[in-house]
Amino acid sequence: MRDSAETAPSEMERLLADAERLALLGSWAMDLHTGEATWSDGLYRIHGLEPKSAPGSLELLLSCVHAEDRASVTELLSVVTERPEHIPAEGIDAEYRVAQPDGSLRDIRAIGRVERDATGEPARWVGAAQDITELRLSERELDAHYAVGQALRDWETFDESIVGLLARLGAALENEAGALWTWDSRRERLVCRAFWSAQGGDPSSFELATRTVEFAADEGVPGRAYARGRPIVCADVEGEMSLTRPDAARALGVVSGVAFPAMDGGRPLAIFTFYSRDRRAPSVRLERTLAGIGRELGHFLMRHRAQLEERQLSARELQILRLATEGRSGPAIAEHLILSPSTVKTHFEHIYEKLGVSDRAAAVALALRTGIID
């Protein structure tokens, strides 16, 4: 009986354990001579592990770190174990991501320092880590609202400004690509009006596939967001794609996606979709953030509703684009059509706006792949 009393946690230990759980904290200590490490229960939990499920170690830590962050964490730990004297007296402050068992990611901030023995030699590596995912979500939420405000202040026309809006909002939400969908009443389908990719350059296979797919109301993630008038968060986009897009999504590295409507009262004016290489699990907070942005965008787009109608290329624009696909330069096109070079340049600018691209190469590639030009 006495043994169990001696091993039972003290009141202070219980308080510390409760504090770790509430604050999503964890702590560690490692003997730099033997490599033996001790992890608190909280450190296991914030790394997606059951407490005491395995001995705490550097190898266990690295197995939890996201693949893209593993090299930087490995480099830091090599300094700790091989050259601890190079760690500054104030310690280190580092951030990395942890892949949870369900594939979702958590943001971790770790603060550590080296303790020295009586002779001044490095003896122990100690520190604490905290799950700061909610803090990062708050920062992204603020960044997203700021990005929308900036884009709307810089707004000129729909065709000129929509890709910039997608780019700013996508970057703020830390996504790889984004698209805008509007309702085509003739086809009774959602169609892609504009596309943005963080990679830039020529259209990817994912962009080309996105531009050619259409959704009925309540079909796919965009269609469900349109029909239900609320954000939809999809942790695994592959199962939601049409048959033409899973391979393209994998090529771009897309894992999860969100769709949310720009709302005018109770009516959706347009659907915004964004795609991420990280697994984004559905959450009330994320959906609330997207709904708020959707209301802000809906209020603005209502004043530009006429511009939401899809703009078709004119006969002259199609003629110029067809000649561009043949490899003719701007001056050669102008000479062939008996137009001034400045007129051809203006037509190209209109083509870029209507197709939602930024340059001639992208317009030509899009036209050939999507059938705009036979």
mmCIF file of C-alpha atoms in Angstrom:
data_model
loop_
_atom_site.group_PDB
_atom_site.id
_atom_site.type_symbol
_atom_site.label_atom_id
_atom_site.label_comp_id
_atom_site.label_asym_id
_atom_site.label_seq_id
_atom_site.Cartn_x
_atom_site.Cartn_y
_atom_site.Cartn_z
ATOM 1 C CA MET A 1 0.000 0.000 0.000
ATOM 2 C CA ARG A 2 2.846 2.298 0.846
ATOM 3 C CA ASP A 3 4.466 1.648 -2.558
ATOM 4 C CA SER A 4 1.351 2.743 -4.434
ATOM 5 C CA ALA A 5 1.129 5.872 -2.311
ATOM 6 C CA GLU A 6 4.725 6.678 -3.066
ATOM 7 C CA THR A 7 4.214 6.296 -6.837
ATOM 8 C CA ALA A 8 0.863 8.131 -6.986
ATOM 9 C CA PRO A 9 1.164 11.570 -8.580
ATOM 10 C CA SER A 10 1.335 14.475 -6.180
ATOM 11 C CA GLU A 11 -1.177 17.312 -6.234
ATOM 12 C CA MET A 12 1.363 19.490 -8.038
ATOM 13 C CA GLU A 13 1.978 16.793 -10.644
ATOM 14 C CA ARG A 14 -1.755 16.508 -11.263
ATOM 15 C CA LEU A 15 -2.028 20.275 -11.631
ATOM 16 C CA LEU A 16 0.829 20.323 -14.142
ATOM 17 C CA ALA A 17 -0.716 17.440 -16.090
ATOM 18 C CA ASP A 18 -4.072 19.259 -16.230
ATOM 19 C CA ALA A 19 -2.341 22.453 -17.325
ATOM 20 C CA GLU A 20 -0.535 20.610 -20.133
ATOM 21 C CA ARG A 21 -3.777 19.091 -21.347
ATOM 22 C CA LEU A 22 -5.684 22.386 -21.286
ATOM 23 C CA ALA A 23 -2.907 24.422 -22.890
ATOM 24 C CA LEU A 24 -1.911 21.698 -25.384
ATOM 25 C CA LEU A 25 1.587 21.703 -23.910
ATOM 26 C CA GLY A 26 4.266 19.078 -23.473
ATOM 27 C CA SER A 27 7.793 18.971 -22.084
ATOM 28 C CA TRP A 28 10.920 16.863 -22.417
ATOM 29 C CA ALA A 29 14.367 16.268 -20.952
ATOM 30 C CA MET A 30 17.212 14.324 -22.577
ATOM 31 C CA ASP A 31 20.562 13.264 -21.134
ATOM 32 C CA LEU A 32 23.167 14.380 -23.696
ATOM 33 C CA HIS A 33 25.621 11.736 -22.518
ATOM 34 C CA THR A 34 23.342 8.676 -22.692
ATOM 35 C CA GLY A 35 20.671 9.908 -25.114
ATOM 36 C CA GLU A 36 17.956 8.778 -22.690
ATOM 37 C CA ALA A 37 14.877 10.990 -22.965
ATOM 38 C CA THR A 38 11.811 11.604 -20.825
ATOM 39 C CA TRP A 39 8.590 12.891 -22.345
ATOM 40 C CA SER A 40 5.608 14.250 -20.472
ATOM 41 C CA ASP A 41 2.193 12.832 -21.331
ATOM 42 C CA GLY A 42 1.331 16.146 -22.957
ATOM 43 C CA LEU A 43 4.263 15.878 -25.369
ATOM 44 C CA TYR A 44 2.974 12.518 -26.569
ATOM 45 C CA ARG A 45 -0.541 13.899 -27.031
ATOM 46 C CA ILE A 46 0.370 16.967 -29.094
ATOM 47 C CA HIS A 47 2.355 14.691 -31.411
ATOM 48 C CA GLY A 48 -0.686 12.471 -31.952
ATOM 49 C CA LEU A 49 0.584 9.625 -29.750
ATOM 50 C CA GLU A 50 -0.802 7.803 -26.761
ATOM 51 C CA PRO A 51 1.174 8.686 -23.619
ATOM 52 C CA LYS A 52 3.933 6.155 -22.905
ATOM 53 C CA SER A 53 3.054 4.238 -26.097
ATOM 54 C CA ALA A 54 6.781 4.150 -26.938
ATOM 55 C CA PRO A 55 9.933 5.409 -25.231
ATOM 56 C CA GLY A 56 10.482 9.102 -25.879
ATOM 57 C CA SER A 57 13.328 9.626 -28.332
ATOM 58 C CA LEU A 58 14.561 11.783 -31.188
ATOM 59 C CA GLU A 59 13.613 9.006 -33.606
ATOM 60 C CA LEU A 60 10.053 8.992 -32.271
ATOM 61 C CA LEU A 61 9.847 12.756 -32.645
ATOM 62 C CA LEU A 62 11.087 12.671 -36.251
ATOM 63 C CA SER A 63 8.582 9.962 -37.130
ATOM 64 C CA CYS A 64 5.796 12.421 -36.251
ATOM 65 C CA VAL A 65 7.197 15.456 -38.066
ATOM 66 C CA HIS A 66 5.727 16.320 -41.466
ATOM 67 C CA ALA A 67 7.952 15.151 -44.318
ATOM 68 C CA GLU A 68 8.548 18.693 -45.597
ATOM 69 C CA ASP A 69 9.794 19.839 -42.162
ATOM 70 C CA ARG A 70 11.809 16.749 -41.286
ATOM 71 C CA ALA A 71 15.096 17.941 -42.797
ATOM 72 C CA SER A 72 15.161 21.198 -40.805
ATOM 73 C CA VAL A 73 14.217 19.432 -37.560
ATOM 74 C CA THR A 74 16.855 16.753 -38.198
ATOM 75 C CA GLU A 75 19.493 19.433 -38.737
ATOM 76 C CA LEU A 76 18.545 21.163 -35.474
ATOM 77 C CA LEU A 77 18.637 17.922 -33.510
ATOM 78 C CA SER A 78 22.036 17.022 -34.959
ATOM 79 C CA VAL A 79 23.398 20.268 -33.523
ATOM 80 C CA VAL A 80 21.863 19.434 -30.139
ATOM 81 C CA THR A 81 23.361 15.930 -30.014
ATOM 82 C CA GLU A 82 26.689 16.503 -31.775
ATOM 83 C CA ARG A 83 27.526 20.168 -31.119
ATOM 84 C CA PRO A 84 25.428 21.240 -28.109
ATOM 85 C CA GLU A 85 27.945 23.946 -27.269
ATOM 86 C CA HIS A 86 26.734 25.769 -30.415
ATOM 87 C CA ILE A 87 23.245 26.175 -28.978
ATOM 88 C CA PRO A 88 22.986 29.784 -27.719
ATOM 89 C CA ALA A 89 22.517 30.352 -23.997
ATOM 90 C CA GLU A 90 18.981 31.651 -24.543
ATOM 91 C CA GLY A 91 18.104 28.399 -26.318
ATOM 92 C CA ILE A 92 16.173 27.872 -29.535
ATOM 93 C CA ASP A 93 12.651 28.653 -30.688
ATOM 94 C CA ALA A 94 11.477 26.524 -33.627
ATOM 95 C CA GLU A 95 8.248 25.567 -35.368
ATOM 96 C CA TYR A 96 7.306 22.465 -37.322
ATOM 97 C CA ARG A 97 4.242 20.535 -38.383
ATOM 98 C CA VAL A 98 3.094 17.169 -37.103
ATOM 99 C CA ALA A 99 1.149 14.691 -39.201
ATOM 100 C CA GLN A 100 -1.708 13.221 -37.165
ATOM 101 C CA PRO A 101 -2.851 9.597 -37.650
ATOM 102 C CA ASP A 102 -5.837 10.833 -39.707
ATOM 103 C CA GLY A 103 -3.485 12.739 -42.026
ATOM 104 C CA SER A 104 -4.346 16.210 -40.718
ATOM 105 C CA LEU A 105 -1.553 18.555 -39.687
ATOM 106 C CA ARG A 106 -0.902 20.395 -36.437
ATOM 107 C CA ASP A 107 1.478 23.325 -35.945
ATOM 108 C CA ILE A 108 3.954 22.914 -33.089
ATOM 109 C CA ARG A 109 6.221 25.494 -31.477
ATOM 110 C CA ALA A 110 9.162 24.147 -29.458
ATOM 111 C CA ILE A 111 11.432 26.054 -27.086
ATOM 112 C CA GLY A 112 14.545 24.258 -25.828
ATOM 113 C CA ARG A 113 17.848 24.962 -24.145
ATOM 114 C CA VAL A 114 20.980 23.126 -23.081
ATOM 115 C CA GLU A 115 21.694 22.751 -19.352
ATOM 116 C CA ARG A 116 25.322 22.450 -18.249
ATOM 117 C CA ASP A 117 26.878 20.484 -15.410
ATOM 118 C CA ALA A 118 29.108 21.814 -12.634
ATOM 119 C CA THR A 119 32.106 21.831 -14.979
ATOM 120 C CA GLY A 120 30.282 23.878 -17.608
ATOM 121 C CA GLU A 121 29.884 20.982 -20.043
ATOM 122 C CA PRO A 122 26.540 20.445 -21.841
ATOM 123 C CA ALA A 123 24.599 17.835 -19.881
ATOM 124 C CA ARG A 124 20.859 17.956 -20.645
ATOM 125 C CA TRP A 125 18.567 19.085 -23.423
ATOM 126 C CA VAL A 126 15.294 20.344 -21.935
ATOM 127 C CA GLY A 127 12.319 22.194 -23.278
ATOM 128 C CA ALA A 128 8.618 22.502 -23.898
ATOM 129 C CA ALA A 129 6.398 22.356 -26.974
ATOM 130 C CA GLN A 130 2.917 23.699 -27.622
ATOM 131 C CA ASP A 131 0.277 22.994 -30.232
ATOM 132 C CA ILE A 132 -0.274 26.430 -31.836
ATOM 133 C CA THR A 133 -2.594 25.294 -34.617
ATOM 134 C CA GLU A 134 -5.443 27.504 -33.407
ATOM 135 C CA LEU A 135 -3.101 30.503 -33.268
ATOM 136 C CA ARG A 136 -2.017 29.880 -36.852
ATOM 137 C CA LEU A 137 -5.663 29.514 -37.898
ATOM 138 C CA SER A 138 -6.402 32.894 -36.302
ATOM 139 C CA GLU A 139 -3.512 34.441 -38.200
ATOM 140 C CA ARG A 140 -4.692 32.918 -41.485
ATOM 141 C CA GLU A 141 -8.211 34.163 -40.790
ATOM 142 C CA LEU A 142 -6.955 37.722 -40.280
ATOM 143 C CA ASP A 143 -4.704 37.443 -43.346
ATOM 144 C CA ALA A 144 -7.639 36.215 -45.441
ATOM 145 C CA HIS A 145 -9.906 39.108 -44.446
ATOM 146 C CA TYR A 146 -7.073 41.562 -45.092
ATOM 147 C CA ALA A 147 -6.359 39.968 -48.491
ATOM 148 C CA VAL A 148 -10.006 40.260 -49.497
ATOM 149 C CA GLY A 149 -10.089 43.903 -48.407
ATOM 150 C CA GLN A 150 -6.955 44.720 -50.393
ATOM 151 C CA ALA A 151 -8.192 42.909 -53.510
ATOM 152 C CA LEU A 152 -11.565 44.646 -53.433
ATOM 153 C CA ARG A 153 -9.940 48.053 -52.932
ATOM 154 C CA ASP A 154 -7.789 47.426 -56.012
ATOM 155 C CA TRP A 155 -10.740 46.121 -58.049
ATOM 156 C CA GLU A 156 -11.095 47.505 -61.564
ATOM 157 C CA THR A 157 -13.206 45.073 -63.603
ATOM 158 C CA PHE A 158 -14.220 41.486 -62.948
ATOM 159 C CA ASP A 159 -12.037 39.993 -65.673
ATOM 160 C CA GLU A 160 -9.038 42.109 -64.712
ATOM 161 C CA SER A 161 -9.251 41.582 -60.965
ATOM 162 C CA ILE A 162 -10.702 38.152 -60.201
ATOM 163 C CA VAL A 163 -7.422 36.236 -60.608
ATOM 164 C CA GLY A 164 -5.746 38.735 -58.265
ATOM 165 C CA LEU A 165 -8.473 38.124 -55.693
ATOM 166 C CA LEU A 166 -8.007 34.351 -55.987
ATOM 167 C CA ALA A 167 -4.230 34.749 -55.643
ATOM 168 C CA ARG A 168 -4.383 36.949 -52.544
ATOM 169 C CA LEU A 169 -7.019 34.886 -50.811
ATOM 170 C CA GLY A 170 -5.371 31.589 -51.751
ATOM 171 C CA ALA A 171 -1.987 32.723 -50.457
ATOM 172 C CA ALA A 172 -3.508 33.979 -47.196
ATOM 173 C CA LEU A 173 -5.243 30.632 -46.633
ATOM 174 C CA GLU A 174 -2.009 28.808 -47.580
ATOM 175 C CA ASN A 175 -3.495 26.971 -50.551
ATOM 176 C CA GLU A 176 -1.895 25.822 -53.790
ATOM 177 C CA ALA A 177 -4.686 26.659 -56.224
ATOM 178 C CA GLY A 178 -8.101 28.251 -56.430
ATOM 179 C CA ALA A 179 -11.007 28.687 -58.816
ATOM 180 C CA LEU A 180 -14.161 30.741 -59.209
ATOM 181 C CA TRP A 181 -17.370 29.099 -60.422
ATOM 182 C CA THR A 182 -20.525 30.806 -61.668
ATOM 183 C CA TRP A 183 -23.906 29.400 -62.604
ATOM 184 C CA ASP A 184 -24.601 29.005 -66.323
ATOM 185 C CA SER A 185 -28.389 29.139 -66.630
ATOM 186 C CA ARG A 186 -28.322 27.752 -70.196
ATOM 187 C CA ARG A 187 -26.489 24.571 -69.222
ATOM 188 C CA GLU A 188 -27.813 24.578 -65.641
ATOM 189 C CA ARG A 189 -24.313 23.880 -64.414
ATOM 190 C CA LEU A 190 -21.559 25.571 -62.452
ATOM 191 C CA VAL A 191 -18.705 26.453 -64.790
ATOM 192 C CA CYS A 192 -15.184 27.579 -63.985
ATOM 193 C CA ARG A 193 -14.716 31.292 -64.744
ATOM 194 C CA ALA A 194 -11.178 31.815 -63.434
ATOM 195 C CA PHE A 195 -8.303 29.798 -62.030
ATOM 196 C CA TRP A 196 -5.194 30.635 -60.003
ATOM 197 C CA SER A 197 -2.193 28.479 -59.124
ATOM 198 C CA ALA A 198 0.697 29.315 -56.800
ATOM 199 C CA GLN A 199 3.016 27.657 -59.323
ATOM 200 C CA GLY A 200 2.182 30.134 -62.091
ATOM 201 C CA GLY A 201 3.436 29.508 -65.615
ATOM 202 C CA ASP A 202 1.626 27.349 -68.150
ATOM 203 C CA PRO A 203 -1.654 25.737 -67.071
ATOM 204 C CA SER A 204 -1.208 22.510 -65.125
ATOM 205 C CA SER A 205 -3.196 19.387 -65.947
ATOM 206 C CA PHE A 206 -5.267 20.146 -62.846
ATOM 207 C CA GLU A 207 -6.152 23.629 -64.103
ATOM 208 C CA LEU A 208 -7.091 22.336 -67.543
ATOM 209 C CA ALA A 209 -9.219 19.580 -66.060
ATOM 210 C CA THR A 210 -10.876 22.053 -63.692
ATOM 211 C CA ARG A 211 -11.738 24.425 -66.501
ATOM 212 C CA THR A 212 -13.488 21.682 -68.490
ATOM 213 C CA VAL A 213 -15.515 20.052 -65.703
ATOM 214 C CA GLU A 214 -19.016 21.289 -64.821
ATOM 215 C CA PHE A 215 -21.205 20.629 -61.773
ATOM 216 C CA ALA A 216 -24.953 20.441 -61.362
ATOM 217 C CA ALA A 217 -26.434 21.849 -58.168
ATOM 218 C CA ASP A 218 -25.538 19.565 -55.235
ATOM 219 C CA GLU A 219 -23.001 17.687 -57.378
ATOM 220 C CA GLY A 220 -19.421 17.540 -56.172
ATOM 221 C CA VAL A 221 -18.010 19.924 -53.586
ATOM 222 C CA PRO A 222 -18.719 23.129 -55.600
ATOM 223 C CA GLY A 223 -22.244 21.973 -56.383
ATOM 224 C CA ARG A 224 -22.995 21.151 -52.761
ATOM 225 C CA ALA A 225 -21.718 24.539 -51.616
ATOM 226 C CA TYR A 226 -23.966 26.159 -54.245
ATOM 227 C CA ALA A 227 -27.080 24.154 -53.424
ATOM 228 C CA ARG A 228 -26.721 24.407 -49.637
ATOM 229 C CA GLY A 229 -25.447 27.975 -49.461
ATOM 230 C CA ARG A 230 -22.686 27.176 -46.979
ATOM 231 C CA PRO A 231 -18.993 26.192 -46.956
ATOM 232 C CA ILE A 232 -17.995 22.605 -47.645
ATOM 233 C CA VAL A 233 -14.628 21.325 -46.390
ATOM 234 C CA CYS A 234 -13.320 18.177 -48.050
ATOM 235 C CA ALA A 235 -10.396 16.444 -46.332
ATOM 236 C CA ASP A 236 -9.853 14.111 -49.324
ATOM 237 C CA VAL A 237 -10.537 15.709 -52.697
ATOM 238 C CA GLU A 238 -9.639 12.611 -54.693
ATOM 239 C CA GLY A 239 -12.919 10.939 -53.837
ATOM 240 C CA GLU A 240 -14.812 14.088 -54.840
ATOM 241 C CA MET A 241 -13.285 14.699 -58.258
ATOM 242 C CA SER A 242 -14.843 13.886 -61.596
ATOM 243 C CA LEU A 243 -13.132 11.042 -63.415
ATOM 244 C CA THR A 244 -10.829 13.518 -65.188
ATOM 245 C CA ARG A 245 -9.330 15.128 -62.107
ATOM 246 C CA PRO A 246 -7.897 12.628 -59.554
ATOM 247 C CA ASP A 247 -4.710 12.047 -61.542
ATOM 248 C CA ALA A 248 -4.357 15.778 -62.189
ATOM 249 C CA ALA A 249 -4.879 16.508 -58.491
ATOM 250 C CA ARG A 250 -2.207 13.995 -57.532
ATOM 251 C CA ALA A 251 0.202 15.518 -60.057
ATOM 252 C CA LEU A 252 -0.245 18.927 -58.426
ATOM 253 C CA GLY A 253 -0.027 17.393 -54.950
ATOM 254 C CA VAL A 254 -3.554 18.473 -53.994
ATOM 255 C CA VAL A 255 -4.944 16.609 -50.978
ATOM 256 C CA SER A 256 -7.866 18.588 -49.565
ATOM 257 C CA GLY A 257 -10.123 21.412 -50.630
ATOM 258 C CA VAL A 258 -12.789 23.878 -49.574
ATOM 259 C CA ALA A 259 -15.710 25.435 -51.409
ATOM 260 C CA PHE A 260 -17.743 28.371 -50.167
ATOM 261 C CA PRO A 261 -20.399 30.568 -51.740
ATOM 262 C CA ALA A 262 -20.302 34.331 -52.148
ATOM 263 C CA MET A 263 -23.738 35.029 -50.724
ATOM 264 C CA ASP A 264 -26.191 37.806 -51.451
ATOM 265 C CA GLY A 265 -28.660 37.347 -48.647
ATOM 266 C CA GLY A 266 -29.824 33.769 -49.069
ATOM 267 C CA ARG A 267 -28.663 33.386 -52.680
ATOM 268 C CA PRO A 268 -25.233 32.223 -53.883
ATOM 269 C CA LEU A 269 -23.738 34.511 -56.517
ATOM 270 C CA ALA A 270 -20.578 32.490 -57.139
ATOM 271 C CA ILE A 271 -18.559 29.650 -55.628
ATOM 272 C CA PHE A 272 -14.926 29.917 -54.586
ATOM 273 C CA THR A 273 -12.884 26.729 -54.318
ATOM 274 C CA PHE A 274 -9.353 26.377 -52.962
ATOM 275 C CA TYR A 275 -7.087 23.346 -52.912
ATOM 276 C CA SER A 276 -4.273 22.484 -50.508
ATOM 277 C CA ARG A 277 -1.379 20.041 -50.388
ATOM 278 C CA ASP A 278 -2.023 19.642 -46.669
ATOM 279 C CA ARG A 279 -4.952 17.720 -45.248
ATOM 280 C CA ARG A 280 -7.416 20.265 -43.869
ATOM 281 C CA ALA A 281 -9.888 18.618 -41.529
ATOM 282 C CA PRO A 282 -13.403 20.123 -41.315
ATOM 283 C CA SER A 283 -13.900 22.376 -38.288
ATOM 284 C CA VAL A 284 -16.556 24.785 -37.084
ATOM 285 C CA ARG A 285 -13.976 27.562 -36.977
ATOM 286 C CA LEU A 286 -12.818 27.088 -40.577
ATOM 287 C CA GLU A 287 -16.387 26.920 -41.856
ATOM 288 C CA ARG A 288 -17.275 30.069 -39.902
ATOM 289 C CA THR A 289 -14.269 31.891 -41.375
ATOM 290 C CA LEU A 290 -15.163 30.871 -44.936
ATOM 291 C CA ALA A 291 -18.810 31.821 -44.426
ATOM 292 C CA GLY A 292 -17.770 35.285 -43.234
ATOM 293 C CA ILE A 293 -15.516 35.808 -46.232
ATOM 294 C CA GLY A 294 -18.314 34.570 -48.497
ATOM 295 C CA ARG A 295 -20.722 37.161 -47.114
ATOM 296 C CA GLU A 296 -18.136 39.918 -47.621
ATOM 297 C CA LEU A 297 -17.500 38.834 -51.203
ATOM 298 C CA GLY A 298 -21.196 38.393 -51.932
ATOM 299 C CA HIS A 299 -21.976 41.929 -50.770
ATOM 300 C CA PHE A 300 -19.271 43.261 -53.096
ATOM 301 C CA LEU A 301 -20.038 41.063 -56.119
ATOM 302 C CA MET A 302 -23.726 41.960 -55.942
ATOM 303 C CA ARG A 303 -22.732 45.443 -57.118
ATOM 304 C CA HIS A 304 -20.907 43.842 -60.085
ATOM 305 C CA ARG A 305 -23.451 41.145 -60.817
ATOM 306 C CA ALA A 306 -23.628 41.897 -64.533
ATOM 307 C CA GLN A 307 -19.932 41.025 -64.816
ATOM 308 C CA LEU A 308 -20.530 37.532 -63.421
ATOM 309 C CA GLU A 309 -22.054 36.419 -66.702
ATOM 310 C CA GLU A 310 -19.545 34.432 -68.732
ATOM 311 C CA ARG A 311 -17.934 36.499 -71.492
ATOM 312 C CA GLN A 312 -17.354 34.715 -74.776
ATOM 313 C CA LEU A 313 -14.436 35.461 -77.078
ATOM 314 C CA SER A 314 -15.445 37.568 -80.061
ATOM 315 C CA ALA A 315 -14.954 36.335 -83.616
ATOM 316 C CA ARG A 316 -11.904 38.577 -83.992
ATOM 317 C CA GLU A 317 -10.424 37.370 -80.686
ATOM 318 C CA LEU A 318 -10.913 33.762 -81.739
ATOM 319 C CA GLN A 319 -9.221 34.543 -85.061
ATOM 320 C CA ILE A 320 -6.215 36.107 -83.322
ATOM 321 C CA LEU A 321 -5.967 33.269 -80.809
ATOM 322 C CA ARG A 322 -6.103 30.700 -83.617
ATOM 323 C CA LEU A 323 -3.194 32.428 -85.376
ATOM 324 C CA ALA A 324 -1.282 32.516 -82.088
ATOM 325 C CA THR A 325 -1.698 28.747 -81.742
ATOM 326 C CA GLU A 326 0.023 28.442 -85.119
ATOM 327 C CA GLY A 327 3.069 30.093 -83.591
ATOM 328 C CA ARG A 328 2.686 33.487 -85.268
ATOM 329 C CA SER A 329 4.080 36.519 -83.465
ATOM 330 C CA GLY A 330 2.063 39.635 -82.661
ATOM 331 C CA PRO A 331 3.500 41.628 -85.590
ATOM 332 C CA ALA A 332 2.911 38.672 -87.952
ATOM 333 C CA ILE A 333 -0.704 38.426 -86.809
ATOM 334 C CA ALA A 334 -1.146 42.173 -87.301
ATOM 335 C CA GLU A 335 0.270 41.961 -90.834
ATOM 336 C CA HIS A 336 -1.883 38.940 -91.717
ATOM 337 C CA LEU A 337 -5.102 40.587 -90.510
ATOM 338 C CA ILE A 338 -4.140 44.073 -91.731
ATOM 339 C CA LEU A 339 -4.352 45.466 -88.189
ATOM 340 C CA SER A 340 -2.017 47.669 -86.199
ATOM 341 C CA PRO A 341 0.252 45.893 -83.655
ATOM 342 C CA SER A 342 -1.342 47.949 -80.864
ATOM 343 C CA THR A 343 -4.805 46.695 -81.871
ATOM 344 C CA VAL A 344 -3.601 43.082 -81.767
ATOM 345 C CA LYS A 345 -2.026 43.735 -78.381
ATOM 346 C CA THR A 346 -5.345 45.095 -77.077
ATOM 347 C CA HIS A 347 -7.182 42.017 -78.374
ATOM 348 C CA PHE A 348 -4.676 39.777 -76.571
ATOM 349 C CA GLU A 349 -5.288 41.666 -73.325
ATOM 350 C CA HIS A 350 -9.031 41.083 -73.692
ATOM 351 C CA ILE A 351 -8.392 37.394 -74.409
ATOM 352 C CA TYR A 352 -6.297 37.060 -71.245
ATOM 353 C CA GLU A 353 -9.011 38.712 -69.155
ATOM 354 C CA LYS A 354 -11.804 36.544 -70.526
ATOM 355 C CA LEU A 355 -9.826 33.305 -70.162
ATOM 356 C CA GLY A 356 -8.500 34.218 -66.715
ATOM 357 C CA VAL A 357 -4.834 33.813 -67.700
ATOM 358 C CA SER A 358 -1.867 36.159 -67.497
ATOM 359 C CA ASP A 359 0.069 35.672 -70.734
ATOM 360 C CA ARG A 360 0.010 34.441 -74.325
ATOM 361 C CA ALA A 361 1.585 31.033 -73.644
ATOM 362 C CA ALA A 362 -1.064 30.231 -71.049
ATOM 363 C CA ALA A 363 -3.859 31.392 -73.363
ATOM 364 C CA VAL A 364 -2.599 29.220 -76.228
ATOM 365 C CA ALA A 365 -2.149 26.161 -74.007
ATOM 366 C CA LEU A 366 -5.609 26.611 -72.504
ATOM 367 C CA ALA A 367 -7.237 27.121 -75.903
ATOM 368 C CA LEU A 368 -5.711 23.944 -77.331
ATOM 369 C CA ARG A 369 -6.394 21.755 -74.326
ATOM 370 C CA THR A 370 -9.961 22.866 -73.668
ATOM 371 C CA GLY A 371 -11.148 22.970 -77.273
ATOM 372 C CA ILE A 372 -11.625 26.741 -77.592
ATOM 373 C CA ILE A 373 -9.554 26.375 -80.754
ATOM 374 C CA ASP A 374 -10.002 23.214 -82.786
#
